[in-house]
Short mmCIF file of C-alpha atoms and ligand atoms in Angstrom, two decimals:
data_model
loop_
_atom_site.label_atom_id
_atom_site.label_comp_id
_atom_site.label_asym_id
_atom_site.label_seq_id
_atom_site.Cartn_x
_atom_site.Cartn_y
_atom_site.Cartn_z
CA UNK A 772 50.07 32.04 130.18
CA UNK A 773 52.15 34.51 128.35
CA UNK A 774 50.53 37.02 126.01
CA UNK A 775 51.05 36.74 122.66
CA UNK A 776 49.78 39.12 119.55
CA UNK A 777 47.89 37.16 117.24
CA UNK A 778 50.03 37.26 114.34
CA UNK A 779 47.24 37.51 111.86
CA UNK A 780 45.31 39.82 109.23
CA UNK A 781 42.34 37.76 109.57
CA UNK A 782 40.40 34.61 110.73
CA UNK A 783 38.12 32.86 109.18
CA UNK A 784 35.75 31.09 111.59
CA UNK A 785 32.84 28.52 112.16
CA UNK A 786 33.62 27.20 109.07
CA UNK A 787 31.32 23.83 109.10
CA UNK A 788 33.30 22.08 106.47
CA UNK A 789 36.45 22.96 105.03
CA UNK A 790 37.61 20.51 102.08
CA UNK A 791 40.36 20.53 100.14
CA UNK A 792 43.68 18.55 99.25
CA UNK A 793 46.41 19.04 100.96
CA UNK A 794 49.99 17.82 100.44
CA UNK A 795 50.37 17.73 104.27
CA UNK A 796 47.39 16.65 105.85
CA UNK A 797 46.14 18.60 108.11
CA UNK A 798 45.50 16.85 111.71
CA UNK A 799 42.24 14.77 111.57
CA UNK A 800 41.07 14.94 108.11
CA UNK A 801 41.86 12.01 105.64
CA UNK A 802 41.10 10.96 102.66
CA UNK A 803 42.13 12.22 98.87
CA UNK A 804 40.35 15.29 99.87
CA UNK A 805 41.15 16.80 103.19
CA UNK A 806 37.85 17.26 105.09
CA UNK A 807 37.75 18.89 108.73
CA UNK A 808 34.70 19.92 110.29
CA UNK A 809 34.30 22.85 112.85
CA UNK A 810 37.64 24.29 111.52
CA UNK A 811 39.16 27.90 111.34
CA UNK A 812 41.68 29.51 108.89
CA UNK A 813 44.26 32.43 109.65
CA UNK A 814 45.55 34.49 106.95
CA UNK A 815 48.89 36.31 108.13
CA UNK A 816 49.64 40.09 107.06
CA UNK A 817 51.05 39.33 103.81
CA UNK A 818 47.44 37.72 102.69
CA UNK A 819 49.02 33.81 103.20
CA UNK A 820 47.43 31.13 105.39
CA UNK A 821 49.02 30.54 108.16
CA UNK A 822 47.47 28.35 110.15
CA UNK A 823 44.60 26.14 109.97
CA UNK A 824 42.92 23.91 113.06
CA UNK A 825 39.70 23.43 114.69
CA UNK A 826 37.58 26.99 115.76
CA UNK A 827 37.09 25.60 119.26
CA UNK A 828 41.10 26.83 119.48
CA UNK A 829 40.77 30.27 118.32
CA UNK A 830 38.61 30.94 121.04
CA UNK A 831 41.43 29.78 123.33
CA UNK A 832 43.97 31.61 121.12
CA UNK A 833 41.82 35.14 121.54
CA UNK A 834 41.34 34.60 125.28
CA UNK A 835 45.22 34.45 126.06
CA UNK A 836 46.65 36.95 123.05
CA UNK A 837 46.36 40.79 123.14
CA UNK A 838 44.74 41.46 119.97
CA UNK A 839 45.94 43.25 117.58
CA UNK A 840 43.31 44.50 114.75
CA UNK A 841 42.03 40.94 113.46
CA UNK A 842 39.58 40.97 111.16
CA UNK A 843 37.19 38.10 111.92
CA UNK A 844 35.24 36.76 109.73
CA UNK A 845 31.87 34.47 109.76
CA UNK A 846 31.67 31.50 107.76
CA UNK A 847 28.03 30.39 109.65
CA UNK A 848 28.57 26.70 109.30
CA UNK A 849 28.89 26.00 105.93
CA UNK A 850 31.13 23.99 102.99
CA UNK A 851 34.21 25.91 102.22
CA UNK A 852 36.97 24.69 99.65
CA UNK A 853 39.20 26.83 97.40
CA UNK A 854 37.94 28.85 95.13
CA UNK A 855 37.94 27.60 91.72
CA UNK A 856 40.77 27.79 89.56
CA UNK A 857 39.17 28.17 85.45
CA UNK A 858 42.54 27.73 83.52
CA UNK A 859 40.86 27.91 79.96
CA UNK A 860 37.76 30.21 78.71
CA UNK A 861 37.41 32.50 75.87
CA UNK A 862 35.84 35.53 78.29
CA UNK A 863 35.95 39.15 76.22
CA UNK A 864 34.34 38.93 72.89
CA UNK A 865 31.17 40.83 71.49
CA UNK A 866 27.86 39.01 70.30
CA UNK A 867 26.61 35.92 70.51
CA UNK A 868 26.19 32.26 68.26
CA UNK A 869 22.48 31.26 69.21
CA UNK A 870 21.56 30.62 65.85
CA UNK A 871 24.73 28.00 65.33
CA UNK A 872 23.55 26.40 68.53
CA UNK A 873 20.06 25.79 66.98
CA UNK A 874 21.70 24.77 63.28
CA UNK A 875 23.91 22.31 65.11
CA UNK A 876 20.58 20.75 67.25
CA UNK A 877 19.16 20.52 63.33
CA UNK A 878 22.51 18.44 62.10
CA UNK A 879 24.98 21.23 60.75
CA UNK A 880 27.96 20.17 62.73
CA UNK A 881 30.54 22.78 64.11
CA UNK A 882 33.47 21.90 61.72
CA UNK A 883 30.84 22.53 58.62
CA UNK A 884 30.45 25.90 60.37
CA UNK A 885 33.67 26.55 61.06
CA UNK A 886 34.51 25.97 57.06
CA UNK A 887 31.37 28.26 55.95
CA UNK A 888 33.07 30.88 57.51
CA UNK A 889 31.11 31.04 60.58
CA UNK A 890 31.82 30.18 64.21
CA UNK A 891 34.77 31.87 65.56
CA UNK A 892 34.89 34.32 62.49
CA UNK A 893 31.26 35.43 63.56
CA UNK A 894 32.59 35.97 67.27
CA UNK A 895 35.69 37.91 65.39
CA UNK A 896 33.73 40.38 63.06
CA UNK A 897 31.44 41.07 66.11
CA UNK A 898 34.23 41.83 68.48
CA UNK A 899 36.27 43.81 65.85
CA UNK A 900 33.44 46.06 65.43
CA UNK A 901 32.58 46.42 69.47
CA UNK A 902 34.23 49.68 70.79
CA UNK A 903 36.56 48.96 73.97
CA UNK A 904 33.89 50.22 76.30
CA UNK A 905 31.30 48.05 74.85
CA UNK A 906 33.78 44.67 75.30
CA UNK A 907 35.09 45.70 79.02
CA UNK A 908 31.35 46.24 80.15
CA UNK A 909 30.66 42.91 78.57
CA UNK A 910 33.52 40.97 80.60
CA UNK A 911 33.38 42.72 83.83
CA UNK A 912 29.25 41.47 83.50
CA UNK A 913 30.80 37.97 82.50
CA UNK A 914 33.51 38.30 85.28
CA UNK A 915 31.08 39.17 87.78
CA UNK A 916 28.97 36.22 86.86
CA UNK A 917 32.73 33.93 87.33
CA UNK A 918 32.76 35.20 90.86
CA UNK A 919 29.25 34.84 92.03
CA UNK A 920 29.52 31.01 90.76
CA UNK A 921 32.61 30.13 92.64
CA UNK A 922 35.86 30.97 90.91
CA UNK A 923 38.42 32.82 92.51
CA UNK A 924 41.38 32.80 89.43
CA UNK A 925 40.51 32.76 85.84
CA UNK A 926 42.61 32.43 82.40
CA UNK A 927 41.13 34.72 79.59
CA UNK A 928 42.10 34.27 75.81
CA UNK A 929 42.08 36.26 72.84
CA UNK A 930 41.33 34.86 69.96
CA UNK A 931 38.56 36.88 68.38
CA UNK A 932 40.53 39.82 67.18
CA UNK A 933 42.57 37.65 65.07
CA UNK A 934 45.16 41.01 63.90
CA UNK A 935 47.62 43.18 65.64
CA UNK A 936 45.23 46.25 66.55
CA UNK A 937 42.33 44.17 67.93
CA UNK A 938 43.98 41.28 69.59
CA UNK A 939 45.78 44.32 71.28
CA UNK A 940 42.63 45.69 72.00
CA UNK A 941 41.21 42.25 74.15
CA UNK A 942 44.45 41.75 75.36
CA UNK A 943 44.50 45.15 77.33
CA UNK A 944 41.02 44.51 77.96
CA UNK A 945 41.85 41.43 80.15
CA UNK A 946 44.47 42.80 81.98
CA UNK A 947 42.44 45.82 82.74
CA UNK A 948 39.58 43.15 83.80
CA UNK A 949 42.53 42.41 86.65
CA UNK A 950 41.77 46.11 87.71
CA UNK A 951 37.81 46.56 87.64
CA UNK A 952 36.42 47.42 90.69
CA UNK A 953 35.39 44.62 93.23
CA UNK A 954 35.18 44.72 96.34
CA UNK A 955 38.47 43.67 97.86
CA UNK A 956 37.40 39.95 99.21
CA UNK A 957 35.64 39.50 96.10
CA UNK A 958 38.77 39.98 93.74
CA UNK A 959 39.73 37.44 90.67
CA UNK A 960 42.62 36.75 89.46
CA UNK A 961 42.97 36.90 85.63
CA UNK A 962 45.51 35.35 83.77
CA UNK A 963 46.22 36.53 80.23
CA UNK A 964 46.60 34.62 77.10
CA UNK A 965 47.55 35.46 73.82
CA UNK A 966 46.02 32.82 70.89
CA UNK A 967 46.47 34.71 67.88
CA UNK A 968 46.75 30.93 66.01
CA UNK A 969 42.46 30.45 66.84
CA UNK A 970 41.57 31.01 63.11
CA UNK A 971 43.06 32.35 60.30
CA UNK A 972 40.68 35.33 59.56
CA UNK A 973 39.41 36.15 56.08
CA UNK A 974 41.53 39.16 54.66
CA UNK A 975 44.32 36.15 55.02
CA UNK A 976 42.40 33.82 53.06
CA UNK A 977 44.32 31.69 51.33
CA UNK A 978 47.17 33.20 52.22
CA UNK A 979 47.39 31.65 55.55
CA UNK A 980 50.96 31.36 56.06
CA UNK A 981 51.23 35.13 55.93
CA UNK A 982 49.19 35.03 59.06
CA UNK A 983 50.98 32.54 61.05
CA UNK A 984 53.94 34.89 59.76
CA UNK A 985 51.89 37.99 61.64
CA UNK A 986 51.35 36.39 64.49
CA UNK A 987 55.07 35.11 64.73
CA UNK A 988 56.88 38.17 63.71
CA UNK A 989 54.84 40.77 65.15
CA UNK A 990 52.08 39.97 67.58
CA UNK A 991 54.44 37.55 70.03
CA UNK A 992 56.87 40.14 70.29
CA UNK A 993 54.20 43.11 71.12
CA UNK A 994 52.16 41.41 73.47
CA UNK A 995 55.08 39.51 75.58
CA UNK A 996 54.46 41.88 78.07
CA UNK A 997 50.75 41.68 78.50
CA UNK A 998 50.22 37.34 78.26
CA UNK A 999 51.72 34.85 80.47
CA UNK A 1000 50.70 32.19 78.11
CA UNK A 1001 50.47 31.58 74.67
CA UNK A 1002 48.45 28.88 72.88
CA UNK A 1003 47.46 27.85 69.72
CA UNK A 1004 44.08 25.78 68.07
CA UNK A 1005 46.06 23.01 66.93
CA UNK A 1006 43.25 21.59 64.30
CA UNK A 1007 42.39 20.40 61.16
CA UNK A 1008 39.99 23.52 60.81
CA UNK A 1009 42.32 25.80 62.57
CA UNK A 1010 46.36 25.48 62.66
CA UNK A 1011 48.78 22.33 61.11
CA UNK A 1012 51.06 20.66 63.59
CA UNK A 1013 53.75 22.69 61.64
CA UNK A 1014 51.93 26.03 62.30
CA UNK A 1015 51.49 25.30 65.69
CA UNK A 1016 54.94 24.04 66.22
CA UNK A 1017 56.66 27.19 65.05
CA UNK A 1018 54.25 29.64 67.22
CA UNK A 1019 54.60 27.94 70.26
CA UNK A 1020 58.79 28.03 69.48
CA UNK A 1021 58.67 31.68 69.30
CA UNK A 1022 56.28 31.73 72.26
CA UNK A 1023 58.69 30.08 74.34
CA UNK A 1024 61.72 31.91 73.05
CA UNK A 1025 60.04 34.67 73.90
CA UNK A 1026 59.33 34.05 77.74
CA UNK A 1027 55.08 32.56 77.27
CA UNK A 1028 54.62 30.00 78.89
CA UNK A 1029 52.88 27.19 76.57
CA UNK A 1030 49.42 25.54 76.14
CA UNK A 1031 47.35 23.81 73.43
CA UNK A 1032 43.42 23.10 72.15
CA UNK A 1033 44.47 19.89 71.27
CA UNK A 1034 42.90 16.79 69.49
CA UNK A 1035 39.26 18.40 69.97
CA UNK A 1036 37.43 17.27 66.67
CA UNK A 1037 40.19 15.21 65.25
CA UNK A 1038 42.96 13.45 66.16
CA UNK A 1039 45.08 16.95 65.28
CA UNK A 1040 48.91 16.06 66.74
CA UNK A 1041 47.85 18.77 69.40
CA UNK A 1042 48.47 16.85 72.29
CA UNK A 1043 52.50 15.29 71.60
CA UNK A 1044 53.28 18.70 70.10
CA UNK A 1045 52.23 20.22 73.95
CA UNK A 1046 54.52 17.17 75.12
CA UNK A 1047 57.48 18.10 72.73
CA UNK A 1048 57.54 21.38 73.64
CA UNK A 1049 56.46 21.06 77.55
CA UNK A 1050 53.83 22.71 77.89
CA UNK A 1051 52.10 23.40 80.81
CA UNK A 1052 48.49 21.83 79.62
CA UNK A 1053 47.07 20.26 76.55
CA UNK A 1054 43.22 20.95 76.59
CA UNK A 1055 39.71 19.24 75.12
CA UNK A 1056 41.77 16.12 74.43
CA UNK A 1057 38.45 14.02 72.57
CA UNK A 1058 40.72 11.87 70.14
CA UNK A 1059 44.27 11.88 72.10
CA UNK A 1060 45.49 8.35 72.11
CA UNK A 1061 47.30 6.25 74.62
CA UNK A 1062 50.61 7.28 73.17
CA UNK A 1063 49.99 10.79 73.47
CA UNK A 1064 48.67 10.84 76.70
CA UNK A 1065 51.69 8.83 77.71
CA UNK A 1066 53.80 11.67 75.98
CA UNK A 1067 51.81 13.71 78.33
CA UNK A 1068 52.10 12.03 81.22
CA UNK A 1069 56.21 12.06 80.66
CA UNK A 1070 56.31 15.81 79.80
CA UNK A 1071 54.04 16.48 82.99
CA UNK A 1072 51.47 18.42 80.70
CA UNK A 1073 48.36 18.94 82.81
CA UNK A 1074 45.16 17.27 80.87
CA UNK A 1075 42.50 19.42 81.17
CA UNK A 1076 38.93 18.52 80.33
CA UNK A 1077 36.41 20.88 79.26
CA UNK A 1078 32.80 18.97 79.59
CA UNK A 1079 30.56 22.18 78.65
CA UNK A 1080 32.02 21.55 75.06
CA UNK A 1081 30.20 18.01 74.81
CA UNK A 1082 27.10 19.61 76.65
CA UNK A 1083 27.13 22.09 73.93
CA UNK A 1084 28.27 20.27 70.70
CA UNK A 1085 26.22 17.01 71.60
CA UNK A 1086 29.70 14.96 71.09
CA UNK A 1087 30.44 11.87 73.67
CA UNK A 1088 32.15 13.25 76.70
CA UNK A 1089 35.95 11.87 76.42
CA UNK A 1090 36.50 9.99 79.45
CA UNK A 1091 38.59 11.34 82.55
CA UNK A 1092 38.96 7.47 84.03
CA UNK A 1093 41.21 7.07 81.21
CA UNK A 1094 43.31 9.81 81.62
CA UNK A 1095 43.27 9.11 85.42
CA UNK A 1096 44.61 5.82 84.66
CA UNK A 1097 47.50 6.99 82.27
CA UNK A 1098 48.50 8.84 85.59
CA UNK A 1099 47.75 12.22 84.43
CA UNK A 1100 47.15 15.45 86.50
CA UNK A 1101 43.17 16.24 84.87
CA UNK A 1102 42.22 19.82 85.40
CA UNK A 1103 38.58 20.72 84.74
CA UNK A 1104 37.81 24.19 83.10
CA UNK A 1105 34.90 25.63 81.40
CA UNK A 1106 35.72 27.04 78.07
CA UNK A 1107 33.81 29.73 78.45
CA UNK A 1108 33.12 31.01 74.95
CA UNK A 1109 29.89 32.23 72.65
CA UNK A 1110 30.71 29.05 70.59
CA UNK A 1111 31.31 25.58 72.30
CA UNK A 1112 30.48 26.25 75.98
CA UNK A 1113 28.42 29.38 76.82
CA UNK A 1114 28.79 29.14 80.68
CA UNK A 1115 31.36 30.37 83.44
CA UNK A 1116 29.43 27.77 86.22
CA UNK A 1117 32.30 25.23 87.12
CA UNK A 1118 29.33 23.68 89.51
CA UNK A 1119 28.05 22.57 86.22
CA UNK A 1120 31.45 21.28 84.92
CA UNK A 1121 31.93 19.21 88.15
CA UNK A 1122 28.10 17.91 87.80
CA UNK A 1123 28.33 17.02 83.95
CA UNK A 1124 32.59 15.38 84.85
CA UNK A 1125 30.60 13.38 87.64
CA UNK A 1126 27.74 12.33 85.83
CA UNK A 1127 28.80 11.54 81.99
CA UNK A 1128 33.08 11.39 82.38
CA UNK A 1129 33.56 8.90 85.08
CA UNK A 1130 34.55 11.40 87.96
CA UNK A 1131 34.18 10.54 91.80
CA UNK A 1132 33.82 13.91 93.44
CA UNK A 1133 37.07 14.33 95.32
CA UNK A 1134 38.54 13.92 91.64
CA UNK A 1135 36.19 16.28 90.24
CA UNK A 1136 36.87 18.62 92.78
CA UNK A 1137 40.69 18.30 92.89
CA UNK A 1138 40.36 18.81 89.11
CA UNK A 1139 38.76 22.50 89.30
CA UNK A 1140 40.85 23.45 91.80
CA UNK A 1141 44.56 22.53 92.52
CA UNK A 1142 45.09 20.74 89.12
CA UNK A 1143 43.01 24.28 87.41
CA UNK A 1144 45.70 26.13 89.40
CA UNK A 1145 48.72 23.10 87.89
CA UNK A 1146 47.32 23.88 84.39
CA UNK A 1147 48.34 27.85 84.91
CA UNK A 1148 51.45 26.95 86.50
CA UNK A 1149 49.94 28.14 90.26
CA UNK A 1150 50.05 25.79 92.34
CA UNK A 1151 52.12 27.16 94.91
CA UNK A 1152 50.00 30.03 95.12
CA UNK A 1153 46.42 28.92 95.08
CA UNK A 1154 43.94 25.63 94.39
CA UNK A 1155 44.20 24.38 97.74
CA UNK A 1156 43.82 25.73 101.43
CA UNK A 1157 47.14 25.30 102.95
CA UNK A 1158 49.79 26.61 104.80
CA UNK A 1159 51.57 29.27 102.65
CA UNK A 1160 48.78 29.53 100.11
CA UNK A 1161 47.00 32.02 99.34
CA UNK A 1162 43.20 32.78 101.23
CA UNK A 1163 41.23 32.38 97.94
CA UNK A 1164 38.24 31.05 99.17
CA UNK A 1165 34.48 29.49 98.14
CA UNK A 1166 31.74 29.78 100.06
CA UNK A 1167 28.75 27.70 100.05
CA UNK A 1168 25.34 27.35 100.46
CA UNK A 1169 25.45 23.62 101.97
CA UNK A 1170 26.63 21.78 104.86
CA UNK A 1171 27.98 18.36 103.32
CA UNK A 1172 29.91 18.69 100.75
CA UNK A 1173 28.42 15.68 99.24
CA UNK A 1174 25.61 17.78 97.57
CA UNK A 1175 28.08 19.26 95.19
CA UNK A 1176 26.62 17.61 91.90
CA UNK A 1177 23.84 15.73 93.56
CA UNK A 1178 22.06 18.88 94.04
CA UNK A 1179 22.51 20.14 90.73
CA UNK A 1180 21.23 23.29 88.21
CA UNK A 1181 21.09 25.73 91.00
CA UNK A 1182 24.02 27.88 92.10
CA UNK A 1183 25.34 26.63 95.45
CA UNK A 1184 28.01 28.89 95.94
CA UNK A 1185 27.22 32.06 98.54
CA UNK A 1186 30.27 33.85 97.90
CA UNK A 1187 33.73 34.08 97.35
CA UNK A 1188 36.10 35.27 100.04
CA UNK A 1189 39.65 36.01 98.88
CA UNK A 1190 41.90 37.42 101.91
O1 NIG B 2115 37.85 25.88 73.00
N1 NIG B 2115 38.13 25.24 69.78
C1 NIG B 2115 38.55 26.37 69.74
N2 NIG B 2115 38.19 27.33 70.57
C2 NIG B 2115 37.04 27.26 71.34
C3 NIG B 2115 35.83 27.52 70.56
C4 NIG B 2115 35.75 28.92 70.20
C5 NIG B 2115 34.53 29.27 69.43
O2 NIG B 2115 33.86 28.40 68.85
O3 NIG B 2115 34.25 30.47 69.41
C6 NIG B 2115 37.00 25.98 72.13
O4 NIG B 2115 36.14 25.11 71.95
FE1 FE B 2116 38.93 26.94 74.09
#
């Protein structure tokens, strides 16, 4: 047979099971989710898969190639499926809201907090009065905790600065995050997002249309260079339909690219204001109706469900059947934030979608991983393993996928492998 140079940067081998959707299946796997056992990945120079079959042919492949330098790499049997793809969390701020947490358990619900000035204004003083140092040491210890649970691309949010010189300040702080060391396989991507519009904070108090003024006048022109999106809390405690509306105008004038915390505690408009003004995803979604998830559905806004919210706030999980049956794309996230859902494990999000929102768990799956990666306007870079995709990879700790949520409140993941 003729020699050939393996045209690749690395393989991934002995993979037991490799699971993921794919738009073309891959030969012998079926199903919603594609599952092959015994199967190998190459990643070509330029980091991309570029092929993907059963390991019994790479040994063929090596034996009749002159190898170039091909980094091989061990995958000892187990589960591997992308990485997963967090497309909402509220990752740099200072502090913490343990006491709330404990008020709300005694029957002081979160809206009552927001109005006595606490909740997110808490988060704000305490991250306004963190130095830079103090709030990257934070997030890289938050980030690292991201990567060691499974997710290989994560949006960040401001939102607790709430002025020009401090949402600066968290802004730069996430895109530095991009840059903190890692070892090279381990890296996550971080996707920045400006929401300015999360509260109006109290030297604006009741002058709150000077603020939305700030943030539309100054702040989305400064920071167009350091956000890819832009998003607003679209809510009765937070910003009018109005407010919202002429943000997210600017925004788009401007180059963001749009999403909304929509219809979370109230019916709030949120959700046909992302559909007017196509955004990419409307997100929480508790008291969207039919007619705006049809609005949704139209607009191709990605629905994306954030369960560690209901964990936290003790409010009934909104279902993801129903959205599944309006014919939505549902992304899962984890809202990682000091307020409404202190945890970066999307294991748990997949276990609490399963158990209490009506997920099977190729949905939930699918959800926190290509449609995570369709809610940050990615997915024809990552959320799946395919051809042309990037190598952004989870490793873990099992060897049926089937555990994932049955074996739950453990970390399952072993690592991340991004190539
Ligand atoms: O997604 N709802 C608005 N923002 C966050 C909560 C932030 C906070 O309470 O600090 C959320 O739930
Ligand atoms: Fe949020």
């Amino acid at each position: 047979m003729e020699q050939q140079q393996i045209q690749a940067r690395a393989i991934v081998r002995n993979i037991g099971q490799l699971v993921s959707v794919a738009q073309a299946p891959i030969a012998g796997a079926s199903g919603l989710l594609q599952v092959l056992s015994n199967a190998a990945i190459m990643v070509d120079n330029d980091g991309n898969i570029s092929w993907i079959g059963a390991d019994q042919e790479v040994d063929e492949m090596l034996a009749c190639s002159e190898q170039g330098h091909v980094n091989i790499v061990d995958a000892y049997g187990c589960v591997v499926t992308p990485g997963f793809v967090d497309s909402h969390t509220h990752l740099v701020f200072a502090g913490d809201r343990a006491e709330e947490f404990h008020l709300r358990r005694e029957g002081t619900s979160y809206g009552e907090l927001l109005r006595q000035g606490r909740g997110i204004l808490t988060t704000m003083n305490a991250t306004r009065h963190a130095s830079s140092e103090m709030l990257l040491d934070l997030a890289m210890e938050r980030l690292a905790s991201v990567r060691a649970h499974g997710t290989t691309t994560v949006e960040i949010k401001t939102g607790y600065g709430l002025n020009l010189e401090a949402e600066e300040r968290c802004l730069r702080i996430i895109n530095d995050l991009n840059c903190s060391p890692s070892l090279p396989h381990e890296h996550v991507r971080i996707i920045p997002t400006f929401l300015g519009a999360h509260s109006v904070p109290p030297e604006y108090h009741g002058r709150r249309a000077a603020y939305v003024d700030l943030v539309v006048e100054e702040m989305l022109p400064a920071f167009a260079e350091l956000a890819r999106f832009c998003d607003v809390y679209c809510e009765r405690e937070a910003f009018s339909v109005a407010e919202s509306h002429r943000i997210l105008t600017r925004a788009k004038e401007l180059g963001y690219q749009l999403k909304v915390h929509a219809d979370q505690l109230s019916p709030s408009g949120g959700s046909q204001l992302a559909a007017e003004l196509g955004a990419v995803s409307a997100d929480h979604l508790d008291y969207a109706s039919d007619t705006d998830l049809e609005a949704m559905r139209e607009a191709g806004v990605v629905a994306t469900l954030l369960p560690g919210c209901s964990y936290t706030l003790r409010s009934p999980y909104p279902s993801a059947r129903r959205l599944l049956d309006h014919g939505l794309k549902v992304a899962l996230a984890s809202d990682f934030n000091p307020g409404t859902s202190y945890s970066e494990n999307m294991q748990m999000m997949l276990g609490l979608a399963m158990s209490a929102m009506g997920m099977s768990l190729d949905e939930a799956l699918s959800a926190a991983t290509i449609n995570g990666a369709r809610a940050l306007a990615l997915q024809d870079e990552t959320g799946s393993i395919e051809i042309g995709k990037r190598c952004e990879l989870a490793l873990w700790s099992i060897r049926d996928y089937h555990e994932i949520g049955y074996h739950f409140g453990t970390n399952l993941i072993q690592s991340i492998l991004v190539l």
